[in-house]
Amino acid sequence: MSKDNRNFFSEKKPWSKVKDELLECYLNPYFQKIFQTHRPTIYVDCFAGKGKFDDGSKGSPLIALEIIDKRTNTFTNVKAYFIESNYADDLRKNLERYPCAEVLQGKYEDQIEEILSGKSNCNVFLYIDPYGIKSLNQKFLASLSNRFASIEILLNFNSWGFLRFACKVLKVMINSENEEFFTDLIERDESENIKLESTLNDIAGGDYWIDIVEKYRDGKISFYQAETVFTKEYCDHLRMVYRYVLNMPIRIEEHKPLKYRMIHATNHEDGAVIMAHNMFKRWELVKSSRPSPSLFHENANEDFISKGDLNEKIKQHMMQFREFQTINRIMADFFNEFGVICSTSDIMKVGKDLEKNQKILVHRNPERTEKGKPSTFWSESKEKILKLKWNN
Ligand SMILES: C[S@@+](CC[C@H](N)C(=O)[O-])C[C@H]1O[C@@H](n2cnc3c(N)ncnc32)[C@H](O)[C@@H]1O
């Protein structure tokens, strides 16, 4: 194991906390919703770790199992697999009280296909949290998109690590001032040594990264921009097979280099909306107490967008819908196109104003409240459906 990761489990670091909160806050509504489908559900933690940190904090396996436990009843058919190459024994001990959990000792790349084979009628969730990038084959992830009743992937992608190898393979020098991006990268696998363009193509899902690194070499973009463009391309490639792909940079303090990206892929709009809400919330919590300038909205990418511009973007987006469409579909499409640049309530607020000014038509089901008054809700749930279209 690499020297950098030997103490990984001695205590949970702040950036791991943000990552775990993202997982926990997503899995809660995910399992609640997915168990209502009454299909078998397969949860796979592909790089599971020990289950628990030495300081007592829960690792991703316990986080998931506690939620599954809470949401399970006698009719729920759920199986959780935990793949771990180094700490399988610790993990088994930490998970022994959960009957639906199975620990598999070995490598994700050797085990995953067998776990997933014959599961076409299942809902599948993959949590992929490696130290490095070598095992991440985008073609494989893309091939899963249509194989199951539903599939969701939450991936920790070390974009800086990728670019570092990309520069090395193409023999491009990284400017010494860009080293700050790496010195802070705790979760990396020093034993990884990627030497071939073809390996990087497999990880990236294409060779688009070459052009990005060459632009950096030629001074046309900064290293920071190279990472942003690379992540966008990476997500766009996943978007060719997954309908919704969102990403969130994980940093622990504002204006510090990001640690890595959490990327979420799903074909379902409800999943995308829940994740966007979750990512926005996490970012709000990460932000320091320094209030952002009141007229501007700062998003997780640390881009500033004025409230006026944001509202105009939302309005323009709604204008495209000339047939009735659910609010979740409209919001999911918005986040997919522009990123998590605002909260779901920002979109709803614009919707409310547009409804008041009769710019959009809204259908609600139920149309009336229990007291017989016209419904005015602005949200979607199992019991409430809200559809809207632009009023031509
Ligand atoms: C970043 S840690 C995972 C942390 C875990 N998600 C948690 O919250 O506790 C990565 C884990 O993957 C394991 N690992 C490394 N290479 C692996 C591989 N090829 N397949 C499966 N596990 C691997 C490491 O031993 C380590 O425990």
XYZ file of N, CA and C in Angstrom, residues 141-363:
669
model
N -18.104 1.625 -16.875
C -19.203 2.336 -16.207
C -20.306 2.670 -17.209
N -19.896 3.050 -18.427
C -20.878 3.386 -19.464
C -21.685 2.140 -19.835
N -21.024 0.979 -19.851
C -21.715 -0.249 -20.278
C -22.822 -0.662 -19.299
N -22.808 -0.097 -18.088
C -23.807 -0.484 -17.087
C -25.121 0.287 -17.247
N -25.075 1.342 -18.040
C -26.183 2.295 -18.082
C -27.555 1.665 -18.356
N -27.608 0.648 -19.241
C -28.919 0.070 -19.593
C -29.092 -1.367 -19.138
N -28.241 -1.821 -18.234
C -28.270 -3.253 -17.906
C -29.250 -3.624 -16.797
N -29.731 -2.633 -16.055
C -30.518 -2.958 -14.857
C -31.847 -2.203 -14.858
N -32.696 -2.546 -13.887
C -33.960 -1.806 -13.769
C -33.652 -0.332 -13.540
N -32.647 -0.070 -12.700
C -32.144 1.296 -12.544
C -30.703 1.212 -12.071
N -29.942 2.264 -12.360
C -28.542 2.284 -11.908
C -28.167 3.701 -11.499
N -27.466 3.794 -10.403
C -26.926 5.085 -9.965
C -25.466 4.866 -9.581
N -24.637 5.839 -9.916
C -23.220 5.737 -9.560
C -22.804 7.012 -8.838
N -22.133 6.853 -7.713
C -21.503 8.004 -7.059
C -20.008 7.712 -7.006
N -19.247 8.585 -7.653
C -17.839 8.301 -7.925
C -16.946 9.411 -7.385
N -15.911 9.013 -6.686
C -14.892 9.976 -6.255
C -13.818 9.978 -7.332
N -13.731 11.064 -8.067
C -12.783 11.095 -9.182
C -11.680 12.112 -8.907
N -10.457 11.608 -8.902
C -9.314 12.462 -8.600
C -8.790 13.088 -9.908
N -9.433 14.203 -10.257
C -9.126 14.826 -11.552
C -7.693 15.363 -11.612
N -7.166 15.869 -10.473
C -5.776 16.346 -10.472
C -4.818 15.186 -10.723
N -5.140 14.067 -10.070
C -4.298 12.880 -10.243
C -4.258 12.470 -11.704
N -5.418 12.532 -12.348
C -5.461 12.179 -13.770
C -4.554 13.112 -14.578
N -4.678 14.415 -14.320
C -3.905 15.379 -15.124
C -2.404 15.247 -14.871
N -2.079 14.876 -13.646
C -0.656 14.696 -13.336
C -0.071 13.564 -14.191
N -0.821 12.442 -14.266
C -0.345 11.342 -15.103
C -0.375 11.721 -16.584
N -1.415 12.470 -16.955
C -1.551 12.859 -18.365
C -0.334 13.686 -18.787
N 0.114 14.609 -17.912
C 1.289 15.427 -18.226
C 2.534 14.544 -18.305
N 2.621 13.616 -17.396
C 3.794 12.741 -17.368
C 3.878 11.904 -18.653
N 2.741 11.319 -19.021
C 2.722 10.447 -20.207
C 3.039 11.257 -21.470
N 2.546 12.500 -21.533
C 2.805 13.324 -22.734
C 4.087 14.152 -22.596
N 4.822 13.902 -21.507
C 6.094 14.602 -21.244
C 5.912 16.124 -21.238
N 4.867 16.549 -20.547
C 4.611 17.989 -20.389
C 4.991 18.365 -18.957
N 5.860 19.371 -18.845
C 6.294 19.810 -17.504
C 5.157 20.545 -16.797
N 4.969 20.231 -15.523
C 3.977 20.981 -14.741
C 4.707 22.142 -14.068
N 4.211 23.379 -14.257
C 4.861 24.543 -13.645
C 4.962 24.362 -12.147
N 6.089 24.827 -11.587
C 6.289 24.584 -10.156
C 5.187 25.234 -9.317
N 4.623 26.386 -9.787
C 3.576 27.012 -8.958
C 2.286 26.173 -8.944
N 2.169 25.232 -9.876
C 0.977 24.374 -9.867
C 1.117 23.190 -8.914
N 2.285 23.061 -8.316
C 2.500 21.930 -7.408
C 1.554 21.974 -6.208
N 1.085 23.210 -5.856
C 0.158 23.316 -4.716
C -1.083 22.445 -4.918
N -1.422 22.208 -6.173
C -2.594 21.382 -6.416
C -2.370 19.943 -5.953
N -1.098 19.549 -5.888
C -0.819 18.148 -5.559
C -0.389 17.944 -4.115
N 0.292 18.964 -3.550
C 0.828 18.750 -2.205
C -0.284 18.414 -1.221
N -1.477 18.945 -1.483
C -2.595 18.740 -0.573
C -3.415 17.496 -0.885
N -3.065 16.831 -1.965
C -3.859 15.663 -2.357
C -3.494 14.480 -1.477
N -4.272 14.256 -0.454
C -3.927 13.190 0.475
C -4.302 11.832 -0.101
N -5.520 11.766 -0.604
C -5.963 10.478 -1.117
C -5.460 10.283 -2.535
N -4.341 9.688 -2.631
C -3.832 9.330 -3.950
C -3.062 8.036 -3.764
N -2.855 7.372 -4.833
C -2.176 6.102 -4.715
C -0.795 6.236 -5.343
N 0.192 6.400 -4.464
C 1.551 6.614 -4.962
C 2.095 5.385 -5.692
N 1.474 4.248 -5.411
C 1.977 3.047 -6.083
C 1.478 2.992 -7.531
N 0.495 3.843 -7.845
C -0.004 3.865 -9.223
C 1.036 4.492 -10.115
N 1.262 3.868 -11.222
C 2.186 4.477 -12.160
C 1.641 4.246 -13.554
N 0.943 5.246 -14.044
C 0.302 5.071 -15.346
C 1.262 5.552 -16.428
N 1.556 4.682 -17.356
C 2.578 5.018 -18.337
C 2.040 5.101 -19.762
N 0.829 4.591 -19.954
C 0.350 4.469 -21.329
C -0.823 5.399 -21.624
N -0.805 5.953 -22.828
C -1.943 6.775 -23.261
C -3.219 5.943 -23.247
N -3.095 4.663 -23.622
C -4.304 3.823 -23.714
C -4.956 3.641 -22.339
N -4.144 3.570 -21.274
C -4.726 3.436 -19.929
C -5.501 4.707 -19.591
N -4.911 5.861 -19.928
C -5.599 7.126 -19.650
C -6.865 7.252 -20.495
N -6.818 6.744 -21.724
C -8.031 6.753 -22.569
C -9.139 5.923 -21.922
N -8.762 4.766 -21.356
C -9.770 3.909 -20.701
C -10.389 4.628 -19.512
N -9.542 5.299 -18.743
C -10.046 5.977 -17.536
C -10.958 7.145 -17.935
N -10.507 7.905 -18.940
C -11.240 9.124 -19.322
C -12.438 8.828 -20.227
N -12.441 7.661 -20.831
C -13.511 7.336 -21.776
C -13.284 7.979 -23.138
N -12.038 8.300 -23.478
C -11.724 8.905 -24.778
C -10.361 9.567 -24.716
N -9.934 10.145 -25.845
C -8.601 10.767 -25.854
C -8.663 12.302 -25.841
N -9.842 12.839 -25.479
C -10.023 14.293 -25.448
C -9.040 14.987 -24.493
N -8.528 14.263 -23.513
C -7.624 14.834 -22.512
C -6.310 15.297 -23.143
N -5.928 14.693 -24.273
C -4.637 15.030 -24.902
C -4.650 16.497 -25.335
N -5.742 16.888 -25.976
C -5.883 18.260 -26.445
C -5.824 19.247 -25.260
N -6.428 18.857 -24.147
C -6.446 19.734 -22.961
C -5.027 19.914 -22.418
N -4.291 18.815 -22.332
C -2.920 18.898 -21.806
C -2.039 19.699 -22.782
N -2.274 19.527 -24.070
C -1.469 20.289 -25.038
C -1.752 21.792 -24.955
N -3.002 22.123 -24.680
C -3.349 23.552 -24.508
C -2.627 24.103 -23.272
N -2.562 23.299 -22.226
C -1.836 23.725 -21.018
C -0.350 23.891 -21.341
N 0.209 22.921 -22.050
C 1.635 22.985 -22.428
C 1.919 24.263 -23.227
N 0.989 24.621 -24.130
C 1.201 25.787 -24.991
C 0.822 27.105 -24.311
N 0.464 27.032 -23.049
C 0.150 28.263 -22.296
C -1.199 28.853 -22.656
N -2.058 28.083 -23.346
C -3.367 28.634 -23.733
C -4.360 28.570 -22.576
N -4.158 27.643 -21.674
C -5.014 27.562 -20.477
C -4.134 27.309 -19.254
N -4.660 27.715 -18.102
C -3.923 27.455 -16.859
C -4.188 26.019 -16.419
N -3.467 25.603 -15.406
C -3.680 24.245 -14.900
C -5.074 24.123 -14.285
N -5.458 25.200 -13.607
C -6.785 25.246 -12.987
C -7.870 25.077 -14.060
N -7.679 25.827 -15.187
C -8.672 25.710 -16.275
C -8.639 24.308 -16.897
N -7.439 23.742 -16.978
C -7.319 22.400 -17.561
C -8.176 21.411 -16.772
N -8.156 21.554 -15.438
C -8.943 20.627 -14.602
C -10.435 20.837 -14.834
N -10.830 22.127 -14.950
C -12.256 22.418 -15.152
C -12.734 21.855 -16.500
N -11.926 22.097 -17.547
C -12.317 21.615 -18.886
C -12.322 20.085 -18.909
N -11.308 19.501 -18.293
C -11.227 18.043 -18.286
C -12.455 17.440 -17.599
N -12.825 18.002 -16.426
C -13.990 17.453 -15.705
C -15.254 17.596 -16.534
N -15.372 18.747 -17.220
C -16.567 18.949 -18.045
C -16.645 17.874 -19.137
N -15.501 17.652 -19.786
C -15.467 16.639 -20.858
C -15.754 15.244 -20.299
N -15.170 14.963 -19.135
C -15.366 13.653 -18.514
C -16.872 13.433 -18.273
N -17.516 14.461 -17.718
C -18.953 14.337 -17.441
C -19.754 14.267 -18.744
N -19.351 15.050 -19.740
C -20.067 15.008 -21.029
C -19.996 13.609 -21.640
N -18.850 12.956 -21.496
C -18.729 11.603 -22.038
C -19.652 10.628 -21.305
N -19.722 10.772 -19.994
C -20.652 9.907 -19.238
C -22.096 10.207 -19.628
N -22.337 11.505 -19.923
C -23.690 11.931 -20.297
C -24.158 11.337 -21.620
N -23.232 10.799 -22.394
C -23.648 10.146 -23.650
C -24.487 8.903 -23.339
N -24.287 8.318 -22.147
C -25.044 7.110 -21.803
C -25.919 7.267 -20.558
N -25.544 8.179 -19.680
C -26.393 8.456 -18.514
C -27.087 9.782 -18.749
N -28.372 9.807 -18.475
C -29.128 11.018 -18.787
C -28.679 12.214 -17.940
N -28.393 11.970 -16.660
C -28.014 13.072 -15.785
C -26.666 12.798 -15.129
N -25.751 13.745 -15.291
C -24.441 13.616 -14.638
C -24.135 14.948 -13.951
N -23.955 14.889 -12.626
C -23.651 16.106 -11.866
C -22.302 15.933 -11.205
N -21.618 17.042 -10.979
C -20.366 16.893 -10.239
C -20.211 18.005 -9.228
N -19.509 17.670 -8.164
C -19.260 18.644 -7.115
C -17.797 18.592 -6.713
N -17.103 19.740 -6.764
C -15.723 19.726 -6.276
C -15.723 19.628 -4.752
N -14.884 18.777 -4.219
C -14.779 18.668 -2.757
C -13.575 19.473 -2.306
N -13.845 20.530 -1.587
C -12.782 21.299 -0.939
C -13.251 21.572 0.473
N -12.297 21.780 1.364
C -12.755 21.957 2.741
C -12.842 23.417 3.125
N -12.152 24.262 2.354
C -12.269 25.680 2.637
C -12.433 26.384 1.319
N -13.124 27.527 1.380
C -13.263 28.306 0.166
C -11.891 28.697 -0.357
N -11.784 28.807 -1.664
C -10.589 29.332 -2.334
C -9.341 28.477 -2.106
N -9.496 27.285 -1.559
C -8.384 26.338 -1.475
C -8.544 25.386 -2.652
N -7.427 24.842 -3.166
C -7.584 23.901 -4.274
C -8.500 22.744 -3.879
N -9.261 22.284 -4.862
C -10.166 21.192 -4.532
C -9.394 19.897 -4.353
N -9.976 18.983 -3.606
C -9.332 17.699 -3.330
C -9.624 16.717 -4.458
N -10.897 16.622 -4.787
C -11.309 15.731 -5.864
C -12.744 16.073 -6.230
N -13.260 15.384 -7.214
C -14.638 15.641 -7.630
C -15.512 14.466 -7.262
N -16.696 14.749 -6.754
C -17.681 13.690 -6.600
C -18.605 13.793 -7.809
N -18.748 12.694 -8.526
C -19.548 12.690 -9.756
C -20.708 11.714 -9.576
N -21.881 12.184 -9.927
C -23.082 11.349 -9.775
C -23.722 11.136 -11.136
N -24.001 9.879 -11.469
C -24.639 9.562 -12.757
C -25.916 8.772 -12.500
N -26.974 9.171 -13.177
C -28.262 8.472 -13.051
C -29.064 8.692 -14.322
N -30.054 7.825 -14.546
C -30.952 8.056 -15.674
C -32.273 8.641 -15.200
N -32.364 8.863 -13.900
C -33.655 9.276 -13.356
C -33.632 10.715 -12.835
N -34.635 11.484 -13.267
C -34.644 12.906 -12.894
C -34.761 13.118 -11.374
N -35.525 12.229 -10.698
C -35.682 12.433 -9.253
C -34.334 12.297 -8.550
N -33.528 11.318 -8.999
C -32.198 11.126 -8.423
C -31.336 12.358 -8.630
N -31.398 12.912 -9.838
C -30.575 14.094 -10.145
C -30.988 15.286 -9.291
N -32.293 15.450 -9.094
C -32.765 16.600 -8.301
C -32.356 16.439 -6.835
N -32.509 15.223 -6.311
C -32.119 15.001 -4.906
C -30.614 15.249 -4.745
N -29.827 14.753 -5.709
C -28.375 14.939 -5.596
C -28.001 16.415 -5.740
N -28.642 17.129 -6.653
C -28.330 18.552 -6.833
C -28.627 19.316 -5.539
N -29.765 19.013 -4.937
C -30.147 19.648 -3.675
C -29.086 19.356 -2.604
N -28.680 18.101 -2.576
C -27.698 17.621 -1.609
C -26.329 18.295 -1.822
N -25.900 18.388 -3.093
C -24.610 19.018 -3.392
C -24.645 20.489 -3.008
N -25.753 21.146 -3.302
C -25.850 22.570 -2.991
C -25.789 22.793 -1.477
N -26.480 21.948 -0.752
C -26.489 22.021 0.724
C -25.080 21.833 1.288
N -24.379 20.802 0.775
C -23.017 20.517 1.258
C -22.130 21.742 1.023
N -22.295 22.363 -0.150
C -21.470 23.518 -0.469
C -21.757 24.678 0.478
N -23.049 24.869 0.787
C -23.420 25.933 1.720
C -22.755 25.706 3.075
N -22.667 24.432 3.487
C -22.069 24.126 4.784
C -20.556 24.300 4.751
N -19.959 24.001 3.585
C -18.503 24.112 3.465
C -18.068 25.570 3.487
N -18.924 26.425 2.910
C -18.570 27.843 2.831
C -18.312 28.397 4.226
N -17.354 29.257 4.315
C -17.074 29.824 5.640
C -18.212 30.767 6.021
N -18.149 31.286 7.232
C -19.242 32.148 7.677
C -19.250 33.484 6.940
N -18.165 33.727 6.169
C -18.127 34.988 5.414
C -19.323 35.036 4.462
N -20.203 36.031 4.636
C -21.349 36.055 3.736
C -20.918 36.439 2.324
N -21.502 35.791 1.322
C -21.140 36.187 -0.047
C -21.866 37.484 -0.366
N -21.310 38.270 -1.298
C -21.944 39.553 -1.599
C -23.417 39.340 -1.947
N -24.276 40.156 -1.347
C -25.696 39.834 -1.369
C -26.300 39.721 -2.771
N -25.745 40.478 -3.732
C -26.368 40.447 -5.052
C -25.887 39.264 -5.881
N -24.947 38.538 -5.342
C -24.385 37.436 -6.119
C -24.617 36.111 -5.451
N -24.670 35.123 -6.261
C -24.870 33.754 -5.853
C -23.568 33.036 -6.101
N -22.951 32.506 -5.079
C -21.701 31.788 -5.321
C -22.011 30.308 -5.342
N -21.549 29.615 -6.372
C -21.883 28.199 -6.435
C -20.667 27.353 -6.100
N -20.874 26.044 -6.105
C -19.833 25.132 -5.628
C -18.550 25.203 -6.445
N -18.614 25.737 -7.641
C -17.402 25.900 -8.453
C -16.700 27.210 -8.152
N -17.245 27.945 -7.187
C -16.757 29.274 -6.852
C -16.876 30.241 -8.026
N -17.874 30.002 -8.868
C -18.192 30.978 -9.906
C -19.231 31.909 -9.292
N -19.188 33.156 -9.719
C -20.209 34.070 -9.238
C -21.206 34.305 -10.356
N -22.458 34.309 -9.978
C -23.488 34.630 -10.962
C -24.455 35.579 -10.266
N -24.822 36.661 -10.954
C -25.716 37.612 -10.289
C -27.096 36.985 -10.189
N -27.865 37.431 -9.194
C -29.212 36.871 -9.014
C -30.042 37.121 -10.263
N -29.848 38.320 -10.862
C -30.601 38.668 -12.073
C -30.282 37.691 -13.201
N -28.975 37.419 -13.387
C -28.573 36.486 -14.459
C -29.099 35.084 -14.199
N -29.041 34.700 -12.918
C -29.520 33.355 -12.565
C -31.015 33.243 -12.868
N -31.780 34.248 -12.439
C -33.224 34.190 -12.668
C -33.542 34.173 -14.159
N -32.767 34.929 -14.945
C -32.984 34.955 -16.388
C -32.691 33.585 -17.010
N -31.618 32.944 -16.524
C -31.252 31.601 -17.013
C -32.384 30.602 -16.746
N -32.935 30.699 -15.519
C -34.012 29.772 -15.144
C -35.237 30.026 -16.026
N -35.520 31.320 -16.233
C -36.689 31.667 -17.064
C -36.503 31.143 -18.499
N -35.308 31.401 -19.053
C -35.019 30.941 -20.422
C -35.172 29.423 -20.514
N -34.732 28.740 -19.455
C -34.825 27.275 -19.437
C -36.292 26.851 -19.472
N -37.116 27.511 -18.655
C -38.535 27.123 -18.593
C -39.242 27.405 -19.918
N -38.767 28.417 -20.631
C -39.381 28.788 -21.912
C -39.358 27.642 -22.923
N -38.365 26.736 -22.756
C -38.245 25.640 -23.733
C -39.374 24.629 -23.627
N -40.064 24.631 -22.474
C -41.053 23.576 -22.264
C -42.416 24.041 -22.775
N -42.751 23.599 -23.967
C -44.012 24.005 -24.604
C -45.113 22.977 -24.355
N -44.744 21.829 -23.827
C -45.711 20.804 -23.392
C -45.550 20.666 -21.881
N -46.619 20.196 -21.214
C -46.520 20.036 -19.759
C -45.425 19.039 -19.388
N -44.614 19.439 -18.432
C -43.516 18.584 -17.976
C -43.426 18.682 -16.448
N -42.994 17.601 -15.797
C -42.921 17.646 -14.324
C -41.813 18.608 -13.889
N -42.014 19.202 -12.725
C -41.022 20.154 -12.213
C -39.673 19.466 -11.977
N -39.701 18.186 -11.545
C -38.423 17.500 -11.316
C -37.653 17.306 -12.620
N -38.341 16.989 -13.681
C -37.681 16.813 -14.973
C -37.066 18.164 -15.427
N -37.835 19.231 -15.219
C -37.363 20.560 -15.620
C -36.129 20.958 -14.802
N -36.171 20.676 -13.503
C -35.024 21.040 -12.652
C -33.814 20.152 -12.963
N -34.064 18.861 -13.170
C -32.946 17.948 -13.464
C -32.247 18.373 -14.759
N -33.031 18.733 -15.770
C -32.436 19.194 -17.030
C -31.608 20.465 -16.816
N -32.110 21.343 -15.948
C -31.393 22.593 -15.667
C -30.026 22.304 -15.034
N -30.022 21.471 -13.988
C -28.752 21.165 -13.302
C -27.801 20.419 -14.226
N -28.373 19.568 -15.064
C -27.537 18.792 -15.981
C -26.826 19.716 -16.973
N -27.538 20.755 -17.400
C -26.954 21.659 -18.399
C -26.013 22.693 -17.771
N -26.432 23.263 -16.642
C -25.655 24.389 -16.087
C -24.826 24.026 -14.861
N -25.034 22.831 -14.320
C -24.360 22.454 -13.082
C -25.193 22.889 -11.881
N -24.657 22.574 -10.692
C -25.410 22.905 -9.475
C -25.102 24.364 -9.121
N -25.690 25.276 -9.893
C -25.363 26.695 -9.711
C -26.356 27.390 -8.782
N -27.371 26.678 -8.349
C -28.346 27.272 -7.434
C -29.072 26.140 -6.712
N -29.970 26.508 -5.821
C -30.720 25.473 -5.095
C -32.026 25.187 -5.836
N -32.678 24.101 -5.445
C -33.982 23.809 -6.047
C -34.979 24.914 -5.693
N -34.832 25.487 -4.480
C -35.812 26.536 -4.121
C -35.604 27.804 -4.954
N -34.366 28.055 -5.433
C -34.175 29.204 -6.336
C -34.996 29.004 -7.619
N -35.018 27.770 -8.109
C -35.765 27.497 -9.354
C -37.269 27.628 -9.088
N -37.686 27.076 -7.948
C -39.127 27.150 -7.599
C -39.580 28.606 -7.461
N -38.706 29.429 -6.852
C -39.070 30.839 -6.635
C -39.348 31.525 -7.975
N -38.471 31.274 -8.948
C -38.675 31.869 -10.274
C -39.978 31.325 -10.868
N -40.201 30.006 -10.687
C -41.436 29.393 -11.189
C -42.677 30.059 -10.603
N -42.633 30.309 -9.296
C -43.789 30.940 -8.624
C -44.089 32.304 -9.234
N -43.025 33.096 -9.436
C -43.208 34.431 -10.031
C -43.776 34.318 -11.437
N -43.255 33.363 -12.199
C -43.732 33.214 -13.578
C -45.206 32.793 -13.584
N -45.573 31.973 -12.605
C -46.984 31.545 -12.514
C -47.859 32.753 -12.185
N -47.378 33.563 -11.225
C -48.145 34.743 -10.811
C -48.360 35.679 -11.999
N -47.322 35.790 -12.837
C -47.410 36.693 -13.994
C -47.958 35.992 -15.234
N -48.499 34.798 -15.032
C -49.137 34.012 -16.107
C -48.219 33.723 -17.288
N -46.921 33.644 -16.989
C -45.969 33.295 -18.062
C -45.908 31.778 -18.236
N -46.248 31.062 -17.161
C -46.322 29.603 -17.277
C -47.695 29.122 -16.818
N -48.102 27.961 -17.346
C -49.331 27.322 -16.878
C -48.938 26.158 -15.987
N -49.656 25.975 -14.891
C -49.289 24.930 -13.919
C -50.465 23.981 -13.695
N -50.148 22.671 -13.763
C -51.136 21.642 -13.403
C -50.716 21.008 -12.097
